[in-house]
Coordinates of C-alpha atoms and ligand atoms in Angstrom, one line a residue:
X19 CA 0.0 0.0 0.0
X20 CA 2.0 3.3 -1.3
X21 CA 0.5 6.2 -1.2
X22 CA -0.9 7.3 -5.0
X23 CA 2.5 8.4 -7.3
X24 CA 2.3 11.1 -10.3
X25 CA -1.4 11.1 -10.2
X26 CA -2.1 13.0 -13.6
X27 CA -5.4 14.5 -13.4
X28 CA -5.3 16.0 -17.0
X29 CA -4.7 13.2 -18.5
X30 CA -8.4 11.6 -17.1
X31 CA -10.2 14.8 -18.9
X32 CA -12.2 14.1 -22.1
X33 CA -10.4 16.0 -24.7
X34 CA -13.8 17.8 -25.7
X35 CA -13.9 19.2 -21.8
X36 CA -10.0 20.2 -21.6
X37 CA -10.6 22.4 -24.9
X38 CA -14.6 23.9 -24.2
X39 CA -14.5 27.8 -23.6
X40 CA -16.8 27.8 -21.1
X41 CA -20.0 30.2 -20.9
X42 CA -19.9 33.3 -19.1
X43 CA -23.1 34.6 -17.8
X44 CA -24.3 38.2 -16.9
X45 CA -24.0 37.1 -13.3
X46 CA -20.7 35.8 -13.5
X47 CA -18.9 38.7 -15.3
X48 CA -20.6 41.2 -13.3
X49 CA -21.4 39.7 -9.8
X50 CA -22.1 42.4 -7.4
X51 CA -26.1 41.9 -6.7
X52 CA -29.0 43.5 -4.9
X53 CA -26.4 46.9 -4.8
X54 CA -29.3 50.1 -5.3
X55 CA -26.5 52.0 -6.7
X56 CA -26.5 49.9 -9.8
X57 CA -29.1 49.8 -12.6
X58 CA -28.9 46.1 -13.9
X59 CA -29.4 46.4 -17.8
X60 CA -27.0 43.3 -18.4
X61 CA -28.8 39.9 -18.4
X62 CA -32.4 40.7 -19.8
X63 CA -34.3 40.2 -16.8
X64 CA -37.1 42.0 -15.9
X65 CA -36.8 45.8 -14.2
X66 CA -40.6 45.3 -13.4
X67 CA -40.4 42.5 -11.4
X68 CA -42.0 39.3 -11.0
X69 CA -46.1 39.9 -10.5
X70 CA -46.0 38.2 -6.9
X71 CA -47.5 40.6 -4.1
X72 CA -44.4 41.2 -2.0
X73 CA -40.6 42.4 -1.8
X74 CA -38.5 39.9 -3.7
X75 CA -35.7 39.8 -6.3
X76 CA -36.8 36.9 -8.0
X77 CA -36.5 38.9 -11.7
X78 CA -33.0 38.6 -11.2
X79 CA -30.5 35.7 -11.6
X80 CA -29.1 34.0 -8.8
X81 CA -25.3 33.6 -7.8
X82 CA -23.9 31.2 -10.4
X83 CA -21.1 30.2 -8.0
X84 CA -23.2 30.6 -4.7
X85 CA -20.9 32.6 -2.7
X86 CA -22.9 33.3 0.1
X87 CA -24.0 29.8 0.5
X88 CA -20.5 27.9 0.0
X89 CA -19.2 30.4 2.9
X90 CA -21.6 28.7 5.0
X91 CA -20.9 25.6 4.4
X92 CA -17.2 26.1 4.5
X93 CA -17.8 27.1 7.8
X94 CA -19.9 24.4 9.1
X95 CA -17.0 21.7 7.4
X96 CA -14.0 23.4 7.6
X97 CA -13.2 23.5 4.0
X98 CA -12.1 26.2 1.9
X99 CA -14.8 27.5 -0.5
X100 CA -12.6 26.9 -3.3
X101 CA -13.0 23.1 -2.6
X102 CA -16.8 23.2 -2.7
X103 CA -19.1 22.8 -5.6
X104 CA -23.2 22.9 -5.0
X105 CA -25.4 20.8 -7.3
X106 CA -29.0 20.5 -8.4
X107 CA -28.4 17.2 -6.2
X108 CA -25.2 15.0 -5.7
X109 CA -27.4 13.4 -8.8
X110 CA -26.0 16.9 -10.7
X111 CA -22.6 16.3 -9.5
X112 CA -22.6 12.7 -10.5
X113 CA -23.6 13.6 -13.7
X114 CA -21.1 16.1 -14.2
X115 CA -18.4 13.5 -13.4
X116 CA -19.1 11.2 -15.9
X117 CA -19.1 13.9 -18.6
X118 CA -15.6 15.3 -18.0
X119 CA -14.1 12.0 -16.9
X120 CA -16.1 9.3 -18.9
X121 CA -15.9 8.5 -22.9
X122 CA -19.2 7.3 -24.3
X123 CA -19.1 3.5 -25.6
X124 CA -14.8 3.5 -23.8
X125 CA -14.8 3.7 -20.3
X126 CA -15.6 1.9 -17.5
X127 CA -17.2 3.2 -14.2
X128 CA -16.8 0.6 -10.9
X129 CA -19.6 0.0 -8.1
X130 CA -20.2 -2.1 -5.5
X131 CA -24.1 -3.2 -5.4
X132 CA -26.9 -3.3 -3.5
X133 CA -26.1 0.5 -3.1
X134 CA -27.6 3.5 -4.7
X135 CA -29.1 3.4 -7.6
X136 CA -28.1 6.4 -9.8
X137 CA -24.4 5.6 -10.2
X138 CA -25.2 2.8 -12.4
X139 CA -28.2 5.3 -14.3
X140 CA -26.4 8.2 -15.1
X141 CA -23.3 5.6 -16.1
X142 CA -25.7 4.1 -18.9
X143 CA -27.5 7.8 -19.9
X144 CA -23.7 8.1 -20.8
X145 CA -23.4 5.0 -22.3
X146 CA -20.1 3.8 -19.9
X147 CA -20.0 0.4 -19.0
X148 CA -21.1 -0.1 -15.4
X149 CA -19.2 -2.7 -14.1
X150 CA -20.5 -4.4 -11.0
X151 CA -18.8 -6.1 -8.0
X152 CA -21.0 -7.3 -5.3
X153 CA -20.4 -6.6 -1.9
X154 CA -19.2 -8.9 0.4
X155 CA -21.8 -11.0 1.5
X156 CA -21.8 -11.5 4.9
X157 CA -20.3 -8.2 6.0
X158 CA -21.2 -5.7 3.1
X159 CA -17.5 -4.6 2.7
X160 CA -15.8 -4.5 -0.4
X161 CA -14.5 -7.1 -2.5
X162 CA -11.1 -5.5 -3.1
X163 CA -9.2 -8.8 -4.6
X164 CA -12.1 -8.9 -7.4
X165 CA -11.7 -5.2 -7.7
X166 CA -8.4 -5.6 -8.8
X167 CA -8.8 -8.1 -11.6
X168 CA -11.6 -6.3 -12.9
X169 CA -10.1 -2.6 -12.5
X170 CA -8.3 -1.6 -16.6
X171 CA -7.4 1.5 -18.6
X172 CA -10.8 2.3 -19.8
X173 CA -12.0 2.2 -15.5
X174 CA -12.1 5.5 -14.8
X175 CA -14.6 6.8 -11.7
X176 CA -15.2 3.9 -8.9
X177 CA -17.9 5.0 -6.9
X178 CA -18.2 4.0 -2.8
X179 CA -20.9 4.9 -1.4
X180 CA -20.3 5.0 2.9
X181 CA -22.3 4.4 4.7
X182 CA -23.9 2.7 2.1
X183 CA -27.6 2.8 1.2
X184 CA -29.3 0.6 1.5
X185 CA -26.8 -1.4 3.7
X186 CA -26.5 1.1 6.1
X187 CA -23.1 0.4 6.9
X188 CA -20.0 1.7 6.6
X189 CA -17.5 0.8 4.5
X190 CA -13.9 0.1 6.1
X191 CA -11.7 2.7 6.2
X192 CA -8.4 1.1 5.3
X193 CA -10.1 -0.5 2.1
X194 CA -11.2 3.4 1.0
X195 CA -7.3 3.9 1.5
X196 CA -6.0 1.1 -0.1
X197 CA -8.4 2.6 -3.3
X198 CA -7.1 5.7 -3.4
X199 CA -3.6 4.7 -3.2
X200 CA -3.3 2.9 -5.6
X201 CA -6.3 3.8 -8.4
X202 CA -5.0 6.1 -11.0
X203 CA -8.7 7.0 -11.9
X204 CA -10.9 9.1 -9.7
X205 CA -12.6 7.7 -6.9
X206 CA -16.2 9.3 -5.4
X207 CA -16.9 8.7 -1.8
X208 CA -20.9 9.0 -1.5
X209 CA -21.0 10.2 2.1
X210 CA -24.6 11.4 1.7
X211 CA -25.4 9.7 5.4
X212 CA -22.3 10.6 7.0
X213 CA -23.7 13.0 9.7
X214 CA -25.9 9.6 11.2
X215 CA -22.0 7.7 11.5
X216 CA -19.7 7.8 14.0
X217 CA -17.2 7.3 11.5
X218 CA -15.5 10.6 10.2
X219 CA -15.9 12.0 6.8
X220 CA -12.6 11.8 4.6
X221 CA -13.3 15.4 3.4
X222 CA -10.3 16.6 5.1
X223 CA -7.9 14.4 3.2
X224 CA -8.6 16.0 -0.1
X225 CA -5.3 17.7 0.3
X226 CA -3.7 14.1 0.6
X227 CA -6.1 12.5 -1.9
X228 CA -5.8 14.2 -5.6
X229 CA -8.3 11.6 -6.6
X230 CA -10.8 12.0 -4.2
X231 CA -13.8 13.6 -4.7
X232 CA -16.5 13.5 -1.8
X233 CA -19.9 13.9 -2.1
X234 CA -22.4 14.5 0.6
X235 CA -25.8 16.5 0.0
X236 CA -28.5 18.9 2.7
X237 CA -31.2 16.2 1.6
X238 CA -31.1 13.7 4.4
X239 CA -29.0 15.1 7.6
X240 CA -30.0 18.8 6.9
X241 CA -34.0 18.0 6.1
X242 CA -33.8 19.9 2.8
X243 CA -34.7 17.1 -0.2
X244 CA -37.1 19.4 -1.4
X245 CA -34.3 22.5 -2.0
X246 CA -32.4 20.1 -4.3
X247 CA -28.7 20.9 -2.8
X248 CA -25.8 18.7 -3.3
X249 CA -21.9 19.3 -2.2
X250 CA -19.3 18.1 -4.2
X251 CA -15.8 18.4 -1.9
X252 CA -12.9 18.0 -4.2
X253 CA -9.0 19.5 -5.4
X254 CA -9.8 22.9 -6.8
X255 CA -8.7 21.8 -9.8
X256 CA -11.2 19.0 -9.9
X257 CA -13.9 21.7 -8.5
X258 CA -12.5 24.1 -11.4
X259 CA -13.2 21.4 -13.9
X260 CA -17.3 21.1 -12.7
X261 CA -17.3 24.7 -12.5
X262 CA -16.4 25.0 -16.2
X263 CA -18.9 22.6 -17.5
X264 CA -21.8 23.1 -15.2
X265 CA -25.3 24.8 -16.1
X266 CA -24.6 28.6 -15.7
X267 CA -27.2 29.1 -12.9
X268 CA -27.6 25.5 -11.6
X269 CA -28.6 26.4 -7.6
X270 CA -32.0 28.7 -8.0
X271 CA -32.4 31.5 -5.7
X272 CA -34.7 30.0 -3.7
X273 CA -32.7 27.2 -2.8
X274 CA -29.8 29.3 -1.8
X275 CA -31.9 31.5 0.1
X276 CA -33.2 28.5 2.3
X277 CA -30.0 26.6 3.0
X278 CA -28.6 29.8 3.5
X279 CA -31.7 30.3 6.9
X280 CA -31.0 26.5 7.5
X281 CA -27.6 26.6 7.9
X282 CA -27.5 29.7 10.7
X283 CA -29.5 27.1 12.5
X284 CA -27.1 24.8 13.4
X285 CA -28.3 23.9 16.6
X286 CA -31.9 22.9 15.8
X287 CA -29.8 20.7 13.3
X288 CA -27.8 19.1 15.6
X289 CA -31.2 18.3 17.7
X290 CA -32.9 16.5 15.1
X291 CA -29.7 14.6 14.3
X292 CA -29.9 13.2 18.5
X293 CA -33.5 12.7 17.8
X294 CA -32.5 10.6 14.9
X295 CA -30.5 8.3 15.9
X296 CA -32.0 8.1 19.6
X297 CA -35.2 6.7 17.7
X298 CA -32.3 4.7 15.3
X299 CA -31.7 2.7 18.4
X300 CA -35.0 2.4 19.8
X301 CA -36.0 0.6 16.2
X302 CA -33.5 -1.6 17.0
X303 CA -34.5 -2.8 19.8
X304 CA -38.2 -3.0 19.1
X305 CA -37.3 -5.1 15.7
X306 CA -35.1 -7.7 17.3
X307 CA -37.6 -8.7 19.5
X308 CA -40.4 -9.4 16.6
X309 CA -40.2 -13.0 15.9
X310 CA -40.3 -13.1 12.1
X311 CA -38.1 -10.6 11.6
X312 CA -34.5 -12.7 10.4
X313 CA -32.1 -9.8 10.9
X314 CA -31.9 -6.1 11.8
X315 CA -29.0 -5.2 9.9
X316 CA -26.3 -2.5 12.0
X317 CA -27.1 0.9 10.8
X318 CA -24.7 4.3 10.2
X319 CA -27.7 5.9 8.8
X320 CA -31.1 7.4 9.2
X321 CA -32.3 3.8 7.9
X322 CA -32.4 0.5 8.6
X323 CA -32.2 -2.5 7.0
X324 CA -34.0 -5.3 7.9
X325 CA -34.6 -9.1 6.9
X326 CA -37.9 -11.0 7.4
X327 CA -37.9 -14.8 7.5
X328 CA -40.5 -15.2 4.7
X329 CA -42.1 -12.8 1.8
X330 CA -41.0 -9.1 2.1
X331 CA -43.5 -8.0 -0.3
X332 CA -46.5 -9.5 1.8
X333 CA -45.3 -6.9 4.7
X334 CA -44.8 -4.9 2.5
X335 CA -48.2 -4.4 1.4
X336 CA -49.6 -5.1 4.5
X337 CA -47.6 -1.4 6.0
X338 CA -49.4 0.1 3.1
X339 CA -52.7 -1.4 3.5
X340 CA -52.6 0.5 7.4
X341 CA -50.6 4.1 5.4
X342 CA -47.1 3.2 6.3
X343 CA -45.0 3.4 3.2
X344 CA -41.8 1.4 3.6
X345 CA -39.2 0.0 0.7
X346 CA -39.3 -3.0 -0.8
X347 CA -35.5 -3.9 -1.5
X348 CA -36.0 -7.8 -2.6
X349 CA -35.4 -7.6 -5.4
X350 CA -32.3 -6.1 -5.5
X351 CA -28.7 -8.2 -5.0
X352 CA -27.8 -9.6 -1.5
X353 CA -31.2 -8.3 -0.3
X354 CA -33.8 -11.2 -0.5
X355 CA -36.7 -10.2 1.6
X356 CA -35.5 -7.1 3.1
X357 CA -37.2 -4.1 3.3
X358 CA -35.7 -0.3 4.4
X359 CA -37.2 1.7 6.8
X360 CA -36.7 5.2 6.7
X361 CA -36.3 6.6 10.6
X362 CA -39.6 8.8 11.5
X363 CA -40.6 10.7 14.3
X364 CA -41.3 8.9 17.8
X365 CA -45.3 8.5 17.1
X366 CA -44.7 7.5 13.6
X367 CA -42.0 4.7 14.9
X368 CA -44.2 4.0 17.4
X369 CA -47.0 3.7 15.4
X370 CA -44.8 1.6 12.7
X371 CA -44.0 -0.9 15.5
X372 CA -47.1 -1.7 16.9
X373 CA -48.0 -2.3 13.2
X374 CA -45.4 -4.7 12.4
X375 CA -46.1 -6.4 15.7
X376 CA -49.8 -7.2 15.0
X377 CA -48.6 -8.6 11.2
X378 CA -49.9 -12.2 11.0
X379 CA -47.8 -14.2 8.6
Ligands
LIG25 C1 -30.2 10.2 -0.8 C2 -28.9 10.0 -1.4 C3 -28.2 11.0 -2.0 C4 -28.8 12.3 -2.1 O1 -29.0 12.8 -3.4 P1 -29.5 14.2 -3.6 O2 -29.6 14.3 -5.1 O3 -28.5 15.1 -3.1 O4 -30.8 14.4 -3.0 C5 -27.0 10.7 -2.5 N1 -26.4 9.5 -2.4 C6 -27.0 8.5 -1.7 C7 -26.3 7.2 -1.5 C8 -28.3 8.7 -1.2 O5 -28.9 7.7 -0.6

């Protein structure tokens, strides 16, 4: 295990993404905003404003690189700003990897199912061959002697997902290192549930990691799916690189404005984290003690994982027949009749419980 030699990041660019001259928008070349002694005659917007009853600046653009917002977050993480990149999503920011790193119907991408879904989607929109290496099965780790034999010239982004959904556990630390010594390609940590572990996040070792690129989102731990906001933690020249190719005005206003409130309340944050994974353990407990439930699997997450000794889907229906939506993962690799429940609030775990409980085979 060395640590990663010459790493050449240029040479993993698609020659069409090295040579683009990238658009500059109004907002970019001029970005001094919401200043009264400017008149703003630059980007076609509307002086009138938008017909909505109250003070807002929604006729103009929003920040294309999302100052304001990345200075909160750099805050919050302790990372420079010039190491953060926002996205409609991580889903944006995956999809932005594959087009500067991946050649249509030539590369490779690497994964490790059953874990999240969209790696191997986006891959095929692209039309890069997914290749897949099944996690371990009786610990969910990774398979790193298979990963080498499979891992060639055309294998360019290998995606982990830790913890991983919809395991719910993390992955070991010393196999992420042994990746990123060694892989000359560029290698995304999904840390989307990382607030929920007690494992620490690797977005400090960028610095010692030029092929690391970490993504982690505000849809689960901060409560905000509905903004769409996705962090992608990287080199700056990596973060450059998304930058150049990214849709001019990607984060709306609105989002930005939201995260922005969200993030100056950390501590209410940090609350429903403790509520979270107070109730994380309670379901635990409850599960275990529920005779046809097989195995409630360890979780790092705001999920859990659990197997039932006969037909998931028959549960299944039954939590939707009394309005509890769970997911139905059985038919997905190493997950025969499991299903993943999402953490609620006390009375809806309560509720959820005393539901399962009452479930006649
Ligand atoms: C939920 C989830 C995300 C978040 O995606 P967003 O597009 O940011 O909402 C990313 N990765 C994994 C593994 C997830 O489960």
């Amino acid at each position: 295990m060395s640590k990663i030699q010459n790493f050449d990041l240029s040479s993993l660019i698609r020659s069409n993404i090295l040579n683009i001259n990238p658009y500059s928008s109004a907002r970019y070349e001029f970005s001094e905003i919401n200043n009264n002694k400017y008149i703003y005659l630059d980007a076609n917007e509307n002086s009138f404003g938008a017909p909505l009853c109250f003070k807002n600046s929604y006729n103009r653009y929003p920040d294309p690189l999302q100052e304001k917002l990345k200075q909160k977050i750099s805050k919050i993480k302790k990372i420079p700003v010039r190491n953060i990149f926002l996205g409609n999503g991580s889903d944006e920011i995956i999809d932005l990897l594959y087009r500067i790193f991946s050649r249509p119907e030539i590369d490779n991408s690497i994964i490790f199912p059953p874990t999240y879904g969209m790696y191997e989607i986006i891959g095929n929109i692209h039309g890069i061959n997914v290749i897949k290496i099944p996690l371990i099965k009786e610990n969910y780790q990774l398979n790193l002697i298979k990963l080498k034999s499979v891992i060639n010239k055309y294998s360019k982004i290998i995606f982990i997902c830790t913890p991983n959904n919809p395991t719910g556990n993390d992955i070991k630390k010393e196999y992420i290192e042994e990746i990123l010594n060694t892989f000359h390609g560029i290698v995304v940590l999904d840390e989307a549930y990382i607030d929920f572990s007690s494992e620490e996040s690797f977005s400090k070792k960028i610095s010692k990691y030029p092929n690391l690129i970490i993504l982690q989102t505000l849809s689960k731990s901060w409560g905000l799916a509905g903004i769409r906001i996705g962090i992608g933690i990287a080199s700056k020249e990596i973060i450059k690189l998304m930058n150049k190719i990214k849709y001019p005005y990607n984060i709306s206003m609105l989002s930005q404005k939201i995260a922005i409130e969200s993030l100056e309340n950390k501590n209410i944050f940090l609350n429903h984290l403790k509520s979270i994974i107070k109730e994380r353990t309670n379901i635990i407990k409850s599960l275990k003690k529920i005779s046809f439930i097989k195995k409630v699997y360890p979780s790092s997450t705001n999920f859990i994982l659990v197997k039932i000794n006969h037909s998931s889907k028959n549960l299944y229906r039954y939590l939707i027949n009394n309005n509890i939506i769970v997911r139905d993962r059985s038919k997905i690799i190493l997950c025969n009749n499991c299903i993943r429940i999402t953490i609620g609030t006390h009375e809806e775990n309560k509720y959820l419980i005393n539901k399962i409980k009452k479930y006649i085979i």
